[in-house]
mmCIF file with all atom_site columns, C-alpha atoms in Angstrom:
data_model
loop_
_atom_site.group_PDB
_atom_site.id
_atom_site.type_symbol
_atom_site.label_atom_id
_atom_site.label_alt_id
_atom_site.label_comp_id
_atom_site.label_asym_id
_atom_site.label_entity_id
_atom_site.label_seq_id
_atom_site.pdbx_PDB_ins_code
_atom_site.Cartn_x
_atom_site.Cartn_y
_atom_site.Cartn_z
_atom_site.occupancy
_atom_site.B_iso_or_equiv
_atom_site.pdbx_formal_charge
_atom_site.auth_seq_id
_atom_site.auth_comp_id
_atom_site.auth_asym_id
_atom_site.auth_atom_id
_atom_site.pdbx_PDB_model_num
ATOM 1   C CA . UNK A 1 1   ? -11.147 -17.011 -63.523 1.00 44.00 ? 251 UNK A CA 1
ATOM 2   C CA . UNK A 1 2   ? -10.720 -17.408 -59.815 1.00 47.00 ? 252 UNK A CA 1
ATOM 3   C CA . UNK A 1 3   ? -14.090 -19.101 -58.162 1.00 50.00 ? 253 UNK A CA 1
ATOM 4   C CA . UNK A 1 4   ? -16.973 -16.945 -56.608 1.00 47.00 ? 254 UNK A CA 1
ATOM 5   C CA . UNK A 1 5   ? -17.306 -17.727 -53.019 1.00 55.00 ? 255 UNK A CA 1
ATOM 6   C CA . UNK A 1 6   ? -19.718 -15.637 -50.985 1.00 62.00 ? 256 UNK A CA 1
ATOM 7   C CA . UNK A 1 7   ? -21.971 -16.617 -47.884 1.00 84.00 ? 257 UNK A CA 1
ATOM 8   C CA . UNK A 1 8   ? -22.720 -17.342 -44.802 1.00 95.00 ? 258 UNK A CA 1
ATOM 9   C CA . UNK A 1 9   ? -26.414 -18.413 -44.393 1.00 96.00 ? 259 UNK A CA 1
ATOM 10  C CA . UNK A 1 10  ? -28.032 -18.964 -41.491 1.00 98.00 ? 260 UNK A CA 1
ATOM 11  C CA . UNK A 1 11  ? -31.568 -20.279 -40.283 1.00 98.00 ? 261 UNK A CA 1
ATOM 12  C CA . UNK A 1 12  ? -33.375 -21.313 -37.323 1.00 98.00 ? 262 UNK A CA 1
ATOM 13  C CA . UNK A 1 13  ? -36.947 -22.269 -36.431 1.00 97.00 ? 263 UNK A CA 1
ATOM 14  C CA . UNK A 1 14  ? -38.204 -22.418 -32.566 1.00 95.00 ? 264 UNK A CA 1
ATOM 15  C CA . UNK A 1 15  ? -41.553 -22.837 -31.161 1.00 92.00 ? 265 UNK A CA 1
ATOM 16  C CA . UNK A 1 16  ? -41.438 -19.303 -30.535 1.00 92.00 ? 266 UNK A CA 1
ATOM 17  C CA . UNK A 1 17  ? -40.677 -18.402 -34.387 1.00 95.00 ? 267 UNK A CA 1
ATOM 18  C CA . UNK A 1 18  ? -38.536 -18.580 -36.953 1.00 97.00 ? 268 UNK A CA 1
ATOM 19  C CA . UNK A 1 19  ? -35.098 -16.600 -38.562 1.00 98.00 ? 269 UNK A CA 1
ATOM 20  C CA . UNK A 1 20  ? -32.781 -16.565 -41.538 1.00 98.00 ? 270 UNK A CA 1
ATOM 21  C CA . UNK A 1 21  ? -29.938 -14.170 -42.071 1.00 98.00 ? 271 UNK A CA 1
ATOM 22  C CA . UNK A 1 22  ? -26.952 -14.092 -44.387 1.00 97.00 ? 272 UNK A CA 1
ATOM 23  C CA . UNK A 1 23  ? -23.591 -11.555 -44.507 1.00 96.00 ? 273 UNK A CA 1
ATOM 24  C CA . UNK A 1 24  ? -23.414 -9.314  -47.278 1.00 93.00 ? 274 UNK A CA 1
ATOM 25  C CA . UNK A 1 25  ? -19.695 -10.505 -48.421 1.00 91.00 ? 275 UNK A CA 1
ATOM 26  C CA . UNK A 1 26  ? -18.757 -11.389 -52.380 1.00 86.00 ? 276 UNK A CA 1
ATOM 27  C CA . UNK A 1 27  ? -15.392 -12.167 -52.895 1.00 84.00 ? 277 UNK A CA 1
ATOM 28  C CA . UNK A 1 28  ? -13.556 -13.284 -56.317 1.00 82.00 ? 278 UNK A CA 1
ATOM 29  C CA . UNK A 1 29  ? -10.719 -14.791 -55.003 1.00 79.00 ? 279 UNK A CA 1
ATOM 30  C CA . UNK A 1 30  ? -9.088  -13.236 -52.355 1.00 82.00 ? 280 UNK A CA 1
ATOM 31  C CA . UNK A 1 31  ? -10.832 -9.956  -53.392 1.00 87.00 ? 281 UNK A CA 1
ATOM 32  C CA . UNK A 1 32  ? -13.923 -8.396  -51.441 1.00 89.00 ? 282 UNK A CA 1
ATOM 33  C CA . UNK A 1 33  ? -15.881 -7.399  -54.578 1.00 88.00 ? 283 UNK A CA 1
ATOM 34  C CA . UNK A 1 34  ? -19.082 -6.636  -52.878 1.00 90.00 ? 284 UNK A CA 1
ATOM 35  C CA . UNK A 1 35  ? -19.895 -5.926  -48.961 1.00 92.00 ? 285 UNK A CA 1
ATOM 36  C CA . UNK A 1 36  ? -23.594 -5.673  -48.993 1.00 94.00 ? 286 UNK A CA 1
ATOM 37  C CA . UNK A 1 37  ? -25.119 -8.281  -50.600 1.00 91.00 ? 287 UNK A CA 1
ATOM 38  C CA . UNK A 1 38  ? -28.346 -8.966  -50.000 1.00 93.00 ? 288 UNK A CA 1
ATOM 39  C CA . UNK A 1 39  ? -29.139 -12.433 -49.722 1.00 94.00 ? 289 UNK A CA 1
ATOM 40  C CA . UNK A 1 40  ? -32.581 -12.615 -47.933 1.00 97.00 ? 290 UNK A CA 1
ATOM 41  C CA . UNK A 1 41  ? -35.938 -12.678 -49.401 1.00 96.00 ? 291 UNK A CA 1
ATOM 42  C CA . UNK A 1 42  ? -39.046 -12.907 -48.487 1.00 96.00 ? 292 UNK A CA 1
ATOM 43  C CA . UNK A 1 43  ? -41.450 -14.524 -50.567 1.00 96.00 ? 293 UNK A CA 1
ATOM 44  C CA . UNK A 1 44  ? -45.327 -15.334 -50.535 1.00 96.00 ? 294 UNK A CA 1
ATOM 45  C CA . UNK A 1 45  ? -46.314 -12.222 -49.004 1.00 95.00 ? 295 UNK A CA 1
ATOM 46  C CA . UNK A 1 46  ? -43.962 -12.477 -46.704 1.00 95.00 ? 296 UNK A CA 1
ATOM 47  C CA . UNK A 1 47  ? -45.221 -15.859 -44.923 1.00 96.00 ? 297 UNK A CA 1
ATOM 48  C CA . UNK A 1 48  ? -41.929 -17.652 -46.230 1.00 98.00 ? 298 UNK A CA 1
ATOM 49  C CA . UNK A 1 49  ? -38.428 -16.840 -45.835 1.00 98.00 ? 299 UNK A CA 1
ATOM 50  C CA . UNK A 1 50  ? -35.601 -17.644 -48.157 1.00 97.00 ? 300 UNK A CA 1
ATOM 51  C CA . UNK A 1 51  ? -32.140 -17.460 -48.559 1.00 96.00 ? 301 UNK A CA 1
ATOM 52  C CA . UNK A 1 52  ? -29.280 -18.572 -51.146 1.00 92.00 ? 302 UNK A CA 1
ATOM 53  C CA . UNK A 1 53  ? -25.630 -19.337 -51.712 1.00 87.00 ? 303 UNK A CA 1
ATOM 54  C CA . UNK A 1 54  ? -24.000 -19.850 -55.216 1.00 82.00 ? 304 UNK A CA 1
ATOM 55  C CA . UNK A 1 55  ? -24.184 -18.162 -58.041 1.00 76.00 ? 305 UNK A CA 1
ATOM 56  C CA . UNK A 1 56  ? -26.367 -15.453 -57.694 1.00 79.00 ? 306 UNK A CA 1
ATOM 57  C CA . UNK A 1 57  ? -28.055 -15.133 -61.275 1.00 77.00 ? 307 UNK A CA 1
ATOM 58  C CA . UNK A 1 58  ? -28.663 -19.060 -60.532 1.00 81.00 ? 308 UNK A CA 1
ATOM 59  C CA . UNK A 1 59  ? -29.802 -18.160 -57.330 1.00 80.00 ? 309 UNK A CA 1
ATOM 60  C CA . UNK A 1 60  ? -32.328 -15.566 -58.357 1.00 86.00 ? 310 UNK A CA 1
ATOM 61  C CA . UNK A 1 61  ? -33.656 -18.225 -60.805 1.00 84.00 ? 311 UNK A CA 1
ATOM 62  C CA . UNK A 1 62  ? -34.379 -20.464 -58.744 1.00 88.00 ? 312 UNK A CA 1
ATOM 63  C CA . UNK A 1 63  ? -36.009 -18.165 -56.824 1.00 92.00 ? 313 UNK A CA 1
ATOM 64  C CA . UNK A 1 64  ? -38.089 -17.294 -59.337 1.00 93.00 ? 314 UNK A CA 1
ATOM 65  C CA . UNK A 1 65  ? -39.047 -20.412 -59.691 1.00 92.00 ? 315 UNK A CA 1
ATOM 66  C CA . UNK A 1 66  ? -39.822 -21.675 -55.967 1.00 96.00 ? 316 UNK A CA 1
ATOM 67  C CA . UNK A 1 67  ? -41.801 -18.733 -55.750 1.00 96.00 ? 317 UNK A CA 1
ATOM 68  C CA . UNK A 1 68  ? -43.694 -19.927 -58.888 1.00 96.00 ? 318 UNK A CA 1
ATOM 69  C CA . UNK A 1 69  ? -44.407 -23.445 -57.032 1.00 97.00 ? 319 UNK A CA 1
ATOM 70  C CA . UNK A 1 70  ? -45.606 -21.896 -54.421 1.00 97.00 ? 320 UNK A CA 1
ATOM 71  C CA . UNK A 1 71  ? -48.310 -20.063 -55.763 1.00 97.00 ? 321 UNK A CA 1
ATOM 72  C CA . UNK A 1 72  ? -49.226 -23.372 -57.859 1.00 97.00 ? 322 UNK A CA 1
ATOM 73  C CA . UNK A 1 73  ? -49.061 -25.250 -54.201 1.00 97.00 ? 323 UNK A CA 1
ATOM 74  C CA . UNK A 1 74  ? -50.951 -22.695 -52.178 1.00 96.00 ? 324 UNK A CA 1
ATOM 75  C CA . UNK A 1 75  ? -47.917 -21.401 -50.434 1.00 96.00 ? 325 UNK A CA 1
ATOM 76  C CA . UNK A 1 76  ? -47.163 -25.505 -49.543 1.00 98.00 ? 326 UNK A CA 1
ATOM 77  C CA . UNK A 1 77  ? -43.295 -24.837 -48.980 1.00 98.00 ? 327 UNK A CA 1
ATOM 78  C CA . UNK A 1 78  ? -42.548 -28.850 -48.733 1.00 98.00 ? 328 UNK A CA 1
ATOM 79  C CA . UNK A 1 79  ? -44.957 -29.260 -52.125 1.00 98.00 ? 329 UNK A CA 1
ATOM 80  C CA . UNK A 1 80  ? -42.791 -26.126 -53.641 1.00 98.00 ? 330 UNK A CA 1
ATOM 81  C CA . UNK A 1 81  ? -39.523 -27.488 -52.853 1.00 97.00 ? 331 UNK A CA 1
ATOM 82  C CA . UNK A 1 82  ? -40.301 -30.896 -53.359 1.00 96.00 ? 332 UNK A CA 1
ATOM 83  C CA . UNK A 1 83  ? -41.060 -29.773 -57.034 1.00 95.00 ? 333 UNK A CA 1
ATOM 84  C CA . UNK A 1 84  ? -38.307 -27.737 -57.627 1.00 93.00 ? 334 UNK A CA 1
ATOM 85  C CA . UNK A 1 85  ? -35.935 -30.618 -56.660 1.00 91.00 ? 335 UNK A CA 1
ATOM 86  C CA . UNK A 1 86  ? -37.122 -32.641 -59.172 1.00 89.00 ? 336 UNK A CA 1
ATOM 87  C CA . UNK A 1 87  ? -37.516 -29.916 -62.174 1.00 86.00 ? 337 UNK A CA 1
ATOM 88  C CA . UNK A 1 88  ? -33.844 -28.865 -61.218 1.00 82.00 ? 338 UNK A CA 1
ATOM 89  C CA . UNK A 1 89  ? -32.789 -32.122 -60.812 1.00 80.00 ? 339 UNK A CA 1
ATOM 90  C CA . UNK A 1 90  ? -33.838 -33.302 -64.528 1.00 81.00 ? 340 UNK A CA 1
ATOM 91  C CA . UNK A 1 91  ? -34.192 -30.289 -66.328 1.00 75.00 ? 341 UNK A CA 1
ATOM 92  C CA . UNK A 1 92  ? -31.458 -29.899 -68.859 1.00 72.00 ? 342 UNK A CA 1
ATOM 93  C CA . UNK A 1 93  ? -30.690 -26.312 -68.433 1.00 71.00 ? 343 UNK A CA 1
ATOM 94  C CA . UNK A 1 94  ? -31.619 -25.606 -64.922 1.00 69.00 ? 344 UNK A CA 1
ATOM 95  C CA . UNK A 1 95  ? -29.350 -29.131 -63.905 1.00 68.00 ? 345 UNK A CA 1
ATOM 96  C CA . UNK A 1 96  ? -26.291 -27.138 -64.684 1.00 73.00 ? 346 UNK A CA 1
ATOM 97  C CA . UNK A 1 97  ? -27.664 -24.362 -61.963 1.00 73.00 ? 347 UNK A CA 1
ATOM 98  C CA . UNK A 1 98  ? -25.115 -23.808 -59.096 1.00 77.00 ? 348 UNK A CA 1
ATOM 99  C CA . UNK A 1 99  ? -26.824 -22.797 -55.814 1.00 80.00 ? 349 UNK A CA 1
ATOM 100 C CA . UNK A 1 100 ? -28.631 -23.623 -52.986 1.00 88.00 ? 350 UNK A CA 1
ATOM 101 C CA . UNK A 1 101 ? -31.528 -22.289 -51.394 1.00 94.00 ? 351 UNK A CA 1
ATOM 102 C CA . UNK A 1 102 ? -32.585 -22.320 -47.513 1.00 97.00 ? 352 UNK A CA 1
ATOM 103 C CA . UNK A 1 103 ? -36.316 -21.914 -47.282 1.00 98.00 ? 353 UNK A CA 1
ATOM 104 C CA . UNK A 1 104 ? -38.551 -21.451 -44.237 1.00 97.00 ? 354 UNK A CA 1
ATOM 105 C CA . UNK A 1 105 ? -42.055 -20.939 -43.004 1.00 97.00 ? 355 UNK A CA 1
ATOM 106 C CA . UNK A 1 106 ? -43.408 -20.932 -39.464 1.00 95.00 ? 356 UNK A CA 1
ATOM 107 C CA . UNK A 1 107 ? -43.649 -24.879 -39.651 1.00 96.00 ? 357 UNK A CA 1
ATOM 108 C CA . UNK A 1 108 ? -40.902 -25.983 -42.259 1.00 97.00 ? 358 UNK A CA 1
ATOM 109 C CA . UNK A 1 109 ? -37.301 -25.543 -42.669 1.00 98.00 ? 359 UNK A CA 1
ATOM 110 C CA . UNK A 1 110 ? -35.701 -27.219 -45.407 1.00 98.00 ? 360 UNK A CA 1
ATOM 111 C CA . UNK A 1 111 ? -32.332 -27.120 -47.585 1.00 96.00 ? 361 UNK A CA 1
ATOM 112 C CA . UNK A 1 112 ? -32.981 -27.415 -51.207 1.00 94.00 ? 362 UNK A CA 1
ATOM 113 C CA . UNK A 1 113 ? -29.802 -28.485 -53.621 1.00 86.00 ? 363 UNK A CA 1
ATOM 114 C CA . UNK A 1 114 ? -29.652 -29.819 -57.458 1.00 79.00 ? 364 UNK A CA 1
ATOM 115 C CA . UNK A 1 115 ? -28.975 -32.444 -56.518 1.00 81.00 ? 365 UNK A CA 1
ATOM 116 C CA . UNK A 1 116 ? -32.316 -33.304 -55.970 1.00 83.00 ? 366 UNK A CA 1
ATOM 117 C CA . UNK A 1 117 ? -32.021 -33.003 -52.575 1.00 90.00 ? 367 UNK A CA 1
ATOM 118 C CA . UNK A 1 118 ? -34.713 -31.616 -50.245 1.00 96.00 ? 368 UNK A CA 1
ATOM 119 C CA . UNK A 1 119 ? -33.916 -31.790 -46.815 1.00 96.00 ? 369 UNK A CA 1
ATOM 120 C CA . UNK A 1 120 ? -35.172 -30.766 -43.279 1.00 97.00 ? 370 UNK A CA 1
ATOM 121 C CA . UNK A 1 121 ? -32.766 -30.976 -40.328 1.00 97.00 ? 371 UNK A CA 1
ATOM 122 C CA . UNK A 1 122 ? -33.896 -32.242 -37.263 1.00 96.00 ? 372 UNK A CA 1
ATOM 123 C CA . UNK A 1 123 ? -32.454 -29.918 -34.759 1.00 96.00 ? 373 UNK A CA 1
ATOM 124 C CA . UNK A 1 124 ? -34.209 -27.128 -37.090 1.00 97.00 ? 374 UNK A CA 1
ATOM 125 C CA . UNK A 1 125 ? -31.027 -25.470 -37.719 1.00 98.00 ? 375 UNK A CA 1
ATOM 126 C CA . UNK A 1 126 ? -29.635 -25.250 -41.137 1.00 98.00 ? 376 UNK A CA 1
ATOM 127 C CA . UNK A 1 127 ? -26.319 -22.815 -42.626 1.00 97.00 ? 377 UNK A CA 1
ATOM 128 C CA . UNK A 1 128 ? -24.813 -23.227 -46.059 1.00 94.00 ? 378 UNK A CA 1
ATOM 129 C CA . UNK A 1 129 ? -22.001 -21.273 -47.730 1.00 91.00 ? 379 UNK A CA 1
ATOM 130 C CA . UNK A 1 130 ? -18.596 -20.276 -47.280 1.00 90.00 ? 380 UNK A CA 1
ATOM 131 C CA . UNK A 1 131 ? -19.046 -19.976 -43.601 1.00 94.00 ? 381 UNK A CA 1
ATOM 132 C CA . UNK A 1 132 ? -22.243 -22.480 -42.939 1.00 95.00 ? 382 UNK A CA 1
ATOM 133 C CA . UNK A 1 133 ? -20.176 -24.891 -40.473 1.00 96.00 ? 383 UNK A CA 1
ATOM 134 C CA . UNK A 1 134 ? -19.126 -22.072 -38.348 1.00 97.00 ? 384 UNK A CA 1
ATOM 135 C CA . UNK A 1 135 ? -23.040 -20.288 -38.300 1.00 98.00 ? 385 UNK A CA 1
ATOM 136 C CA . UNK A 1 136 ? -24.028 -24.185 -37.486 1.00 98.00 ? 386 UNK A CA 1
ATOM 137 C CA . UNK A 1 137 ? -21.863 -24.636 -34.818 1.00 98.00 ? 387 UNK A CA 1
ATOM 138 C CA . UNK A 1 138 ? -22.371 -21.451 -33.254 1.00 98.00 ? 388 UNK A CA 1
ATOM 139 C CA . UNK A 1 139 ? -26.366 -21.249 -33.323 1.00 98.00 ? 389 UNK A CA 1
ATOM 140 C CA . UNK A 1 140 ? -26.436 -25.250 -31.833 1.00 98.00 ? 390 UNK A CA 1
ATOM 141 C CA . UNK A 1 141 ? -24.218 -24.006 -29.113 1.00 98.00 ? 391 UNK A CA 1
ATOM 142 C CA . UNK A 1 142 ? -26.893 -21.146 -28.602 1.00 98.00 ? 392 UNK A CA 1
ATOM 143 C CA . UNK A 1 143 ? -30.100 -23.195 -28.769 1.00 96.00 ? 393 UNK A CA 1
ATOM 144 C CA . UNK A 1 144 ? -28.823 -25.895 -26.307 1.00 96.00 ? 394 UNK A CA 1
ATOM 145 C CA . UNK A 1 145 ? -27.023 -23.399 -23.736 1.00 97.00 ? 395 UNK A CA 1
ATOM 146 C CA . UNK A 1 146 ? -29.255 -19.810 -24.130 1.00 96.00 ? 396 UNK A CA 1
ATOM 147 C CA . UNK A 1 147 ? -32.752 -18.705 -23.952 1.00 95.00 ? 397 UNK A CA 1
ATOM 148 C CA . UNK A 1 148 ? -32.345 -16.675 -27.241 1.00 97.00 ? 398 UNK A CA 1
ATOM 149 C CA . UNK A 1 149 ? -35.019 -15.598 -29.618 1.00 97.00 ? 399 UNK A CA 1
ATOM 150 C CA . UNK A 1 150 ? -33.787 -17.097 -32.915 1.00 98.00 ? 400 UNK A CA 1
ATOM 151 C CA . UNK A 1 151 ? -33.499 -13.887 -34.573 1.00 98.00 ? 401 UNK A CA 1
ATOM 152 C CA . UNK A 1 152 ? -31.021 -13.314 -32.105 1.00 98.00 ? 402 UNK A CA 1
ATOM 153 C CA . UNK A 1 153 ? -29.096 -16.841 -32.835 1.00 98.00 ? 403 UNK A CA 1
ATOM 154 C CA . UNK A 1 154 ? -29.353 -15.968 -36.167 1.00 98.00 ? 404 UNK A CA 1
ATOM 155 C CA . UNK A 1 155 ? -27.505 -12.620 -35.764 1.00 98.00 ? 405 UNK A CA 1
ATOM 156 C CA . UNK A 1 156 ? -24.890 -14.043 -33.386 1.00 98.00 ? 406 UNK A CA 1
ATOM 157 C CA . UNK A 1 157 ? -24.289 -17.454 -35.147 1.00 98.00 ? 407 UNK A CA 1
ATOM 158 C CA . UNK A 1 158 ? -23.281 -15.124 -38.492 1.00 98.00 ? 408 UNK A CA 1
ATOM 159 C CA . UNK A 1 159 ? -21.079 -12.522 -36.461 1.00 98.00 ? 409 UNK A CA 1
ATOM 160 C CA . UNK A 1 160 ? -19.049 -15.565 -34.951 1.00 97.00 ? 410 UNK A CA 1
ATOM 161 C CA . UNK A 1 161 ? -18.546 -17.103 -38.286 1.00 97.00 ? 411 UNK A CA 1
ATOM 162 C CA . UNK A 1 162 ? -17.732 -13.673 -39.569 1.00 95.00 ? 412 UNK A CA 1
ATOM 163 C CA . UNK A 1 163 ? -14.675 -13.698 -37.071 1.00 96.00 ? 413 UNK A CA 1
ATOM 164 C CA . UNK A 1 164 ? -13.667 -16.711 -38.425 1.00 95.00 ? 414 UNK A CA 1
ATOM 165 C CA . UNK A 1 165 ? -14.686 -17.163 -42.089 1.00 93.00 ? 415 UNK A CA 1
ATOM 166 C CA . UNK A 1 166 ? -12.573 -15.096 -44.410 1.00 90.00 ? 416 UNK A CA 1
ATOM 167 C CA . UNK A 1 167 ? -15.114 -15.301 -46.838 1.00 89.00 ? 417 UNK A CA 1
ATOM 168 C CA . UNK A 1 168 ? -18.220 -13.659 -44.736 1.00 92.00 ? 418 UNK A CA 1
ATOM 169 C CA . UNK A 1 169 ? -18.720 -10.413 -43.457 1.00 94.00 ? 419 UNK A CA 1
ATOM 170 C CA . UNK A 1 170 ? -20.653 -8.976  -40.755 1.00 94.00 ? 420 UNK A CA 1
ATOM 171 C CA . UNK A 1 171 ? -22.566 -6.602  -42.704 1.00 96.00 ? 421 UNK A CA 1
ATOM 172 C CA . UNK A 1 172 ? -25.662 -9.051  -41.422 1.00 97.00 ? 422 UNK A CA 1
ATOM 173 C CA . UNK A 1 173 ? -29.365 -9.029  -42.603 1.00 97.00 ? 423 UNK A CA 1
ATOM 174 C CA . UNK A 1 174 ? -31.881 -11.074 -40.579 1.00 98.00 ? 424 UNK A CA 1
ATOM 175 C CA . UNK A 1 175 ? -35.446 -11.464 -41.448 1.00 98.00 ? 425 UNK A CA 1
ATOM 176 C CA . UNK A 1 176 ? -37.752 -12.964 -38.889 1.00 97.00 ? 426 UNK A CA 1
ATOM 177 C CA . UNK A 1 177 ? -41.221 -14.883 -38.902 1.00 93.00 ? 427 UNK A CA 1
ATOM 178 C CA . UNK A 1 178 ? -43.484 -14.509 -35.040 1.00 70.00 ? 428 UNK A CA 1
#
């Protein structure tokens, strides 16, 4: 069976506030199998942002499960994904997970990966998927050259890697923290 590829997603965290967006492309191959993914969530009443690329049924569980650690944390979102590292990292069934999640509050932004991995970029820009290197690229070029809300380098980063990614779309969702 050809691979799943899927995403473009995109974050960014200001003074002024914070973004994450994804497209809504799934493609099997060099099929479009789905247009309007949605690959934003918010979580913890809304005070924390996340979004995934992968597998979506692993995706969702891990959601699921950061979610969980942040209620047992108090909504910590380093604490959360700090634990969620290490139970996907050694956890016999979730090891064999294959996803990533971006998560953000108004103070963190961090990439979370099986591999144990938990990390926050120091630009506070972060893109995985398909198309990440493209978003990246684009919404550095943005910060250091515009005066744009990062909603809007959100929204822009993921329509130039749309033009450029076969694999992402710009059916684009973008969910903001002020």
């Amino acid at each position: 069976m050809p691979k799943l590829r899927a995403t473009t997603i995109l974050a960014v965290r200001t003074a002024t506030g914070a973004a994450i967006g994804g497209d809504g492309q799934v493609t099997l191959g060099n099929i479009v199998m789905k247009a309007d993914a949605r690959k934003i969530r918010k979580l913890h009443d809304g005070k924390v942002l996340a979004g995934f690329a992968g597998a979506a049924a692993d995706a969702f569980s891990l959601l699921e499960r950061f979610e969980a650690k942040l209620r047992d944390f108090q909504g910590s979102v380093p604490k959360a994904a700090t634990e969620l590292a290490k139970e996907w990292r050694t956890d016999r069934i979730l090891r064999r997970l294959e996803a990533m999640l971006v998560v953000l509050d108004r103070d963190h932004l961090l990439l979370i990966s099986g591999t144990g991995d938990v990390i926050a970029p120091t630009d506070n820009v972060l893109a995985i998927g398909s198309g990440g290197p493209y978003a990246l690229s684009a919404a550095r070029a943005l910060m250091a050259h515009t005066a744009l809300k990062p909603a809007e380098i959100v929204r822009a980063g993921l329509e130039i890697a749309g033009d450029l990614c076969i694999y992402t779309n710009r059916n684009i969702d973008v969910q903001e923290l002020s």
